[in-house]
């Protein structure tokens, strides 16, 4: 059985050197993956300590990206837990990077480049 974390615990891991994300109710420790992230570190650091499901899905990550997540999985989100602070990825009233069209275009280009890289290097 996976360890279960609350948002209080997850929100404490919000820096480049100690970075946790929630994606689809699962908790991932991405601290050691930042330098390898094809979209650059800023994209992933901006979501540190939050539920990054929307940002992750908006980019349309490949199956390879989802396989990488399996290796970063450290537990699950307590379903009764709620964020204690305003989450960047969940806010629908601000102009967050997850809803900025320029961000989406850049992210799509990066995702396509990463997919091409993986296909050409198989």
Short mmCIF file of N, CA and C in Angstrom, two decimals:
data_model
loop_
_atom_site.label_atom_id
_atom_site.label_comp_id
_atom_site.label_asym_id
_atom_site.label_seq_id
_atom_site.Cartn_x
_atom_site.Cartn_y
_atom_site.Cartn_z
N UNK A 1 0.84 -1.19 0.00
CA UNK A 1 0.00 0.00 0.00
C UNK A 1 0.88 1.25 0.00
N UNK A 2 0.52 2.21 -0.83
CA UNK A 2 1.29 3.45 -0.95
C UNK A 2 1.09 4.34 0.27
N UNK A 3 2.10 5.13 0.56
CA UNK A 3 1.97 6.13 1.62
C UNK A 3 0.96 7.17 1.15
N UNK A 4 0.19 7.70 2.08
CA UNK A 4 -0.82 8.70 1.77
C UNK A 4 -0.37 10.04 2.36
N UNK A 5 -0.39 11.08 1.52
CA UNK A 5 0.05 12.42 1.93
C UNK A 5 -1.12 13.40 1.88
N UNK A 6 -1.05 14.39 2.76
CA UNK A 6 -2.03 15.48 2.74
C UNK A 6 -1.44 16.64 1.94
N UNK A 7 -2.31 17.58 1.55
CA UNK A 7 -1.81 18.76 0.86
C UNK A 7 -0.86 19.57 1.74
N UNK A 8 -1.09 19.56 3.06
CA UNK A 8 -0.17 20.25 3.96
C UNK A 8 1.25 19.74 3.77
N UNK A 9 1.39 18.42 3.69
CA UNK A 9 2.71 17.83 3.51
C UNK A 9 3.28 18.15 2.13
N UNK A 10 2.46 18.04 1.11
CA UNK A 10 2.91 18.27 -0.26
C UNK A 10 3.34 19.71 -0.48
N UNK A 11 2.59 20.65 0.09
CA UNK A 11 2.90 22.07 -0.10
C UNK A 11 4.24 22.47 0.52
N UNK A 12 4.78 21.67 1.43
CA UNK A 12 6.09 21.95 2.03
C UNK A 12 7.24 21.67 1.06
N UNK A 13 6.96 20.91 0.02
CA UNK A 13 8.00 20.50 -0.95
C UNK A 13 7.82 21.32 -2.22
N UNK A 14 8.18 22.60 -2.12
CA UNK A 14 7.86 23.55 -3.19
C UNK A 14 9.07 24.32 -3.70
N UNK A 15 10.24 23.73 -3.61
CA UNK A 15 11.44 24.39 -4.11
C UNK A 15 12.12 23.52 -5.17
N UNK A 16 13.07 24.12 -5.87
CA UNK A 16 13.78 23.39 -6.91
C UNK A 16 14.49 22.15 -6.35
N UNK A 17 15.02 22.25 -5.15
CA UNK A 17 15.77 21.14 -4.55
C UNK A 17 14.90 20.14 -3.81
N UNK A 18 13.66 20.49 -3.57
CA UNK A 18 12.72 19.61 -2.85
C UNK A 18 11.35 19.82 -3.47
N UNK A 19 11.08 19.08 -4.55
CA UNK A 19 9.93 19.36 -5.40
C UNK A 19 9.01 18.17 -5.54
N UNK A 20 7.80 18.32 -5.00
CA UNK A 20 6.79 17.29 -5.14
C UNK A 20 5.64 17.84 -5.96
N UNK A 21 5.01 16.98 -6.73
CA UNK A 21 3.83 17.32 -7.52
C UNK A 21 2.74 16.29 -7.28
N UNK A 22 1.50 16.73 -7.44
CA UNK A 22 0.37 15.81 -7.45
C UNK A 22 -0.15 15.79 -8.88
N UNK A 23 -0.29 14.60 -9.44
CA UNK A 23 -0.88 14.44 -10.77
C UNK A 23 -1.86 13.28 -10.67
N UNK A 24 -3.11 13.59 -10.95
CA UNK A 24 -4.19 12.61 -10.91
C UNK A 24 -4.22 11.84 -9.58
N UNK A 25 -4.06 12.58 -8.47
CA UNK A 25 -4.17 11.99 -7.14
C UNK A 25 -2.95 11.22 -6.67
N UNK A 26 -1.90 11.20 -7.46
CA UNK A 26 -0.67 10.51 -7.08
C UNK A 26 0.40 11.56 -6.78
N UNK A 27 1.26 11.26 -5.82
CA UNK A 27 2.31 12.19 -5.39
C UNK A 27 3.64 11.73 -5.98
N UNK A 28 4.34 12.69 -6.59
CA UNK A 28 5.62 12.40 -7.24
C UNK A 28 6.71 13.31 -6.68
N UNK A 29 7.87 12.73 -6.39
CA UNK A 29 9.04 13.49 -5.98
C UNK A 29 9.89 13.72 -7.23
N UNK A 30 9.84 14.95 -7.74
CA UNK A 30 10.53 15.30 -8.99
C UNK A 30 11.84 16.03 -8.74
N UNK A 31 12.31 16.04 -7.50
CA UNK A 31 13.51 16.79 -7.13
C UNK A 31 14.72 16.42 -7.98
N UNK A 32 14.90 15.16 -8.27
CA UNK A 32 16.08 14.72 -9.03
C UNK A 32 15.82 14.65 -10.53
N UNK A 33 14.63 15.03 -10.96
CA UNK A 33 14.29 14.96 -12.38
C UNK A 33 14.33 16.32 -13.07
N UNK A 34 14.43 17.39 -12.32
CA UNK A 34 14.34 18.74 -12.88
C UNK A 34 15.31 18.96 -14.03
N UNK A 35 16.56 18.57 -13.88
CA UNK A 35 17.55 18.81 -14.93
C UNK A 35 17.27 18.00 -16.19
N UNK A 36 16.53 16.91 -16.08
CA UNK A 36 16.23 16.06 -17.23
C UNK A 36 14.91 16.43 -17.92
N UNK A 37 14.10 17.28 -17.29
CA UNK A 37 12.78 17.60 -17.82
C UNK A 37 12.92 18.29 -19.18
N UNK A 38 12.35 17.71 -20.25
CA UNK A 38 12.52 18.28 -21.59
C UNK A 38 11.92 19.67 -21.76
N UNK A 39 10.94 20.02 -20.93
CA UNK A 39 10.32 21.34 -21.02
C UNK A 39 11.05 22.41 -20.25
N UNK A 40 12.16 22.05 -19.63
CA UNK A 40 12.93 23.01 -18.84
C UNK A 40 12.49 23.01 -17.39
N UNK A 41 13.34 23.55 -16.56
CA UNK A 41 13.06 23.51 -15.13
C UNK A 41 11.98 24.47 -14.70
N UNK A 42 11.85 25.62 -15.35
CA UNK A 42 10.87 26.62 -14.92
C UNK A 42 9.44 26.08 -14.92
N UNK A 43 9.12 25.31 -15.93
CA UNK A 43 7.77 24.76 -16.06
C UNK A 43 7.42 23.87 -14.87
N UNK A 44 8.35 23.03 -14.49
CA UNK A 44 8.08 22.09 -13.40
C UNK A 44 8.19 22.77 -12.03
N UNK A 45 9.13 23.70 -11.88
CA UNK A 45 9.29 24.42 -10.61
C UNK A 45 8.06 25.28 -10.32
N UNK A 46 7.45 25.84 -11.36
CA UNK A 46 6.25 26.66 -11.17
C UNK A 46 5.10 25.88 -10.54
N UNK A 47 5.09 24.58 -10.69
CA UNK A 47 4.01 23.74 -10.16
C UNK A 47 4.40 23.05 -8.85
N UNK A 48 5.58 23.32 -8.33
CA UNK A 48 6.07 22.64 -7.14
C UNK A 48 5.11 22.78 -5.96
N UNK A 49 4.85 21.67 -5.30
CA UNK A 49 4.00 21.68 -4.12
C UNK A 49 2.52 21.85 -4.40
N UNK A 50 2.10 21.61 -5.66
CA UNK A 50 0.70 21.82 -6.03
C UNK A 50 0.15 20.59 -6.74
N UNK A 51 -1.15 20.65 -7.02
CA UNK A 51 -1.78 19.67 -7.90
C UNK A 51 -1.52 20.14 -9.33
N UNK A 52 -0.65 19.45 -10.03
CA UNK A 52 -0.23 19.84 -11.37
C UNK A 52 -0.97 19.05 -12.45
N UNK A 53 -2.07 18.41 -12.10
CA UNK A 53 -2.79 17.57 -13.05
C UNK A 53 -3.18 18.34 -14.30
N UNK A 54 -3.79 19.50 -14.13
CA UNK A 54 -4.26 20.27 -15.28
C UNK A 54 -3.10 20.68 -16.18
N UNK A 55 -2.03 21.19 -15.58
CA UNK A 55 -0.86 21.60 -16.37
C UNK A 55 -0.26 20.41 -17.11
N UNK A 56 -0.17 19.27 -16.44
CA UNK A 56 0.39 18.05 -17.05
C UNK A 56 -0.45 17.59 -18.22
N UNK A 57 -1.75 17.56 -18.04
CA UNK A 57 -2.66 17.09 -19.10
C UNK A 57 -2.76 18.08 -20.25
N UNK A 58 -2.70 19.39 -19.97
CA UNK A 58 -2.79 20.40 -21.02
C UNK A 58 -1.66 20.28 -22.04
N UNK A 59 -0.52 19.82 -21.59
CA UNK A 59 0.64 19.72 -22.47
C UNK A 59 0.56 18.48 -23.35
N UNK A 60 -0.18 17.49 -22.93
CA UNK A 60 -0.31 16.28 -23.73
C UNK A 60 0.94 15.43 -23.68
N UNK A 61 1.38 15.10 -22.49
CA UNK A 61 2.60 14.30 -22.32
C UNK A 61 2.47 12.92 -22.97
N UNK A 62 3.58 12.42 -23.43
CA UNK A 62 3.65 11.12 -24.10
C UNK A 62 3.57 9.97 -23.10
N UNK A 63 3.47 8.76 -23.63
CA UNK A 63 3.51 7.57 -22.78
C UNK A 63 4.88 7.44 -22.10
N UNK A 64 5.93 7.89 -22.78
CA UNK A 64 7.27 7.86 -22.17
C UNK A 64 7.29 8.74 -20.92
N UNK A 65 6.66 9.91 -21.00
CA UNK A 65 6.60 10.80 -19.83
C UNK A 65 5.83 10.14 -18.70
N UNK A 66 4.75 9.47 -19.04
CA UNK A 66 3.95 8.78 -18.01
C UNK A 66 4.74 7.62 -17.39
N UNK A 67 5.58 6.97 -18.19
CA UNK A 67 6.44 5.90 -17.66
C UNK A 67 7.48 6.46 -16.70
N UNK A 68 8.01 7.64 -17.01
CA UNK A 68 8.98 8.29 -16.12
C UNK A 68 8.33 8.59 -14.78
N UNK A 69 7.06 9.04 -14.82
CA UNK A 69 6.35 9.33 -13.57
C UNK A 69 6.28 8.11 -12.65
N UNK A 70 6.13 6.94 -13.23
CA UNK A 70 6.04 5.73 -12.41
C UNK A 70 7.27 5.59 -11.50
N UNK A 71 8.42 5.98 -12.01
CA UNK A 71 9.64 5.90 -11.22
C UNK A 71 9.78 7.00 -10.18
N UNK A 72 8.96 8.04 -10.29
CA UNK A 72 9.01 9.16 -9.35
C UNK A 72 7.90 9.09 -8.30
N UNK A 73 7.01 8.12 -8.45
CA UNK A 73 5.85 7.98 -7.57
C UNK A 73 6.28 7.63 -6.15
N UNK A 74 5.82 8.42 -5.17
CA UNK A 74 6.17 8.16 -3.77
C UNK A 74 4.94 7.89 -2.89
N UNK A 75 3.75 8.11 -3.43
CA UNK A 75 2.55 7.88 -2.64
C UNK A 75 1.32 8.46 -3.32
N UNK A 76 0.25 8.53 -2.52
CA UNK A 76 -1.02 9.02 -3.04
C UNK A 76 -1.52 10.18 -2.20
N UNK A 77 -2.34 11.02 -2.82
CA UNK A 77 -2.94 12.15 -2.13
C UNK A 77 -4.12 11.67 -1.30
N UNK A 78 -4.19 12.12 -0.07
CA UNK A 78 -5.35 11.85 0.77
C UNK A 78 -6.56 12.50 0.10
N UNK A 79 -7.56 11.72 -0.32
CA UNK A 79 -8.69 12.28 -1.06
C UNK A 79 -9.50 13.31 -0.28
N UNK A 80 -9.39 13.31 1.05
CA UNK A 80 -10.13 14.30 1.84
C UNK A 80 -9.32 15.56 2.07
N UNK A 81 -8.08 15.57 1.62
CA UNK A 81 -7.19 16.71 1.81
C UNK A 81 -7.45 17.80 0.78
N UNK A 82 -7.41 19.03 1.22
CA UNK A 82 -7.61 20.19 0.34
C UNK A 82 -6.39 21.09 0.42
N UNK A 83 -6.08 21.79 -0.69
CA UNK A 83 -4.95 22.73 -0.65
C UNK A 83 -5.19 23.82 0.40
N UNK A 84 -4.14 24.19 1.13
CA UNK A 84 -4.28 25.26 2.12
C UNK A 84 -3.96 26.62 1.53
N UNK A 85 -3.28 26.62 0.39
CA UNK A 85 -2.98 27.88 -0.29
C UNK A 85 -3.54 27.81 -1.70
N UNK A 86 -3.60 28.95 -2.34
CA UNK A 86 -4.10 29.01 -3.71
C UNK A 86 -3.13 28.29 -4.63
N UNK A 87 -3.61 27.26 -5.31
CA UNK A 87 -2.79 26.48 -6.22
C UNK A 87 -2.68 27.18 -7.56
N UNK A 88 -1.47 27.29 -8.07
CA UNK A 88 -1.27 27.92 -9.37
C UNK A 88 -1.97 27.16 -10.48
N UNK A 89 -1.94 25.84 -10.41
CA UNK A 89 -2.49 25.05 -11.50
C UNK A 89 -4.00 24.89 -11.42
N UNK A 90 -4.62 25.21 -10.28
CA UNK A 90 -6.05 25.05 -10.13
C UNK A 90 -6.81 26.36 -10.21
N UNK A 91 -6.14 27.47 -10.20
CA UNK A 91 -6.83 28.75 -10.18
C UNK A 91 -7.40 29.08 -11.55
N UNK A 92 -8.69 29.38 -11.60
CA UNK A 92 -9.30 29.73 -12.88
C UNK A 92 -9.47 31.22 -13.03
N UNK A 93 -9.10 32.01 -12.00
CA UNK A 93 -9.30 33.44 -12.06
C UNK A 93 -8.02 34.20 -12.36
N UNK A 94 -6.86 33.59 -12.21
CA UNK A 94 -5.63 34.30 -12.51
C UNK A 94 -5.12 33.90 -13.89
N UNK A 95 -4.10 34.62 -14.36
CA UNK A 95 -3.51 34.34 -15.67
C UNK A 95 -2.29 33.46 -15.45
N UNK A 96 -2.50 32.24 -14.98
CA UNK A 96 -1.40 31.35 -14.66
C UNK A 96 -0.75 30.81 -15.92
N UNK A 97 0.46 30.28 -15.76
CA UNK A 97 1.18 29.75 -16.92
C UNK A 97 0.44 28.58 -17.56
N UNK A 98 -0.39 27.88 -16.80
CA UNK A 98 -1.11 26.73 -17.35
C UNK A 98 -2.17 27.15 -18.36
N UNK A 99 -2.64 28.39 -18.29
CA UNK A 99 -3.68 28.85 -19.22
C UNK A 99 -3.17 29.88 -20.21
N UNK A 100 -1.94 30.26 -20.12
CA UNK A 100 -1.36 31.24 -21.03
C UNK A 100 -1.11 30.57 -22.39
N UNK A 101 -1.70 31.12 -23.48
CA UNK A 101 -1.54 30.48 -24.79
C UNK A 101 -0.08 30.37 -25.25
N UNK A 102 0.75 31.33 -24.95
CA UNK A 102 2.16 31.26 -25.33
C UNK A 102 2.82 30.06 -24.66
N UNK A 103 2.51 29.86 -23.38
CA UNK A 103 3.06 28.72 -22.65
C UNK A 103 2.65 27.42 -23.32
N UNK A 104 1.39 27.32 -23.71
CA UNK A 104 0.90 26.09 -24.33
C UNK A 104 1.58 25.83 -25.67
N UNK A 105 1.81 26.87 -26.43
CA UNK A 105 2.48 26.72 -27.73
C UNK A 105 3.92 26.25 -27.52
N UNK A 106 4.62 26.90 -26.61
CA UNK A 106 6.01 26.51 -26.33
C UNK A 106 6.06 25.08 -25.80
N UNK A 107 5.15 24.75 -24.89
CA UNK A 107 5.11 23.41 -24.32
C UNK A 107 4.83 22.36 -25.40
N UNK A 108 3.94 22.68 -26.34
CA UNK A 108 3.63 21.75 -27.43
C UNK A 108 4.85 21.52 -28.30
N UNK A 109 5.59 22.58 -28.60
CA UNK A 109 6.80 22.45 -29.42
C UNK A 109 7.83 21.59 -28.69
N UNK A 110 8.00 21.83 -27.39
CA UNK A 110 8.95 21.05 -26.60
C UNK A 110 8.52 19.58 -26.55
N UNK A 111 7.22 19.34 -26.36
CA UNK A 111 6.73 17.97 -26.31
C UNK A 111 6.96 17.26 -27.64
N UNK A 112 6.72 17.95 -28.74
CA UNK A 112 6.96 17.35 -30.05
C UNK A 112 8.44 17.06 -30.27
N UNK A 113 9.29 17.98 -29.83
CA UNK A 113 10.72 17.77 -29.97
C UNK A 113 11.17 16.57 -29.13
N UNK A 114 10.64 16.45 -27.93
CA UNK A 114 10.98 15.32 -27.07
C UNK A 114 10.50 14.01 -27.69
N UNK A 115 9.30 14.01 -28.23
CA UNK A 115 8.77 12.81 -28.87
C UNK A 115 9.62 12.41 -30.06
N UNK A 116 10.01 13.39 -30.87
CA UNK A 116 10.86 13.12 -32.02
C UNK A 116 12.21 12.55 -31.57
N UNK A 117 12.74 13.11 -30.51
CA UNK A 117 14.02 12.63 -29.97
C UNK A 117 13.91 11.15 -29.57
N UNK A 118 12.85 10.82 -28.82
CA UNK A 118 12.68 9.43 -28.38
C UNK A 118 12.47 8.49 -29.56
N UNK A 119 11.71 8.92 -30.56
CA UNK A 119 11.44 8.06 -31.72
C UNK A 119 12.71 7.84 -32.53
N UNK A 120 13.47 8.90 -32.74
CA UNK A 120 14.67 8.80 -33.56
C UNK A 120 15.82 8.06 -32.86
N UNK A 121 15.77 7.97 -31.54
CA UNK A 121 16.85 7.31 -30.80
C UNK A 121 16.48 5.90 -30.36
N UNK A 122 15.43 5.34 -30.90
CA UNK A 122 15.06 3.96 -30.56
C UNK A 122 15.75 3.00 -31.48
#
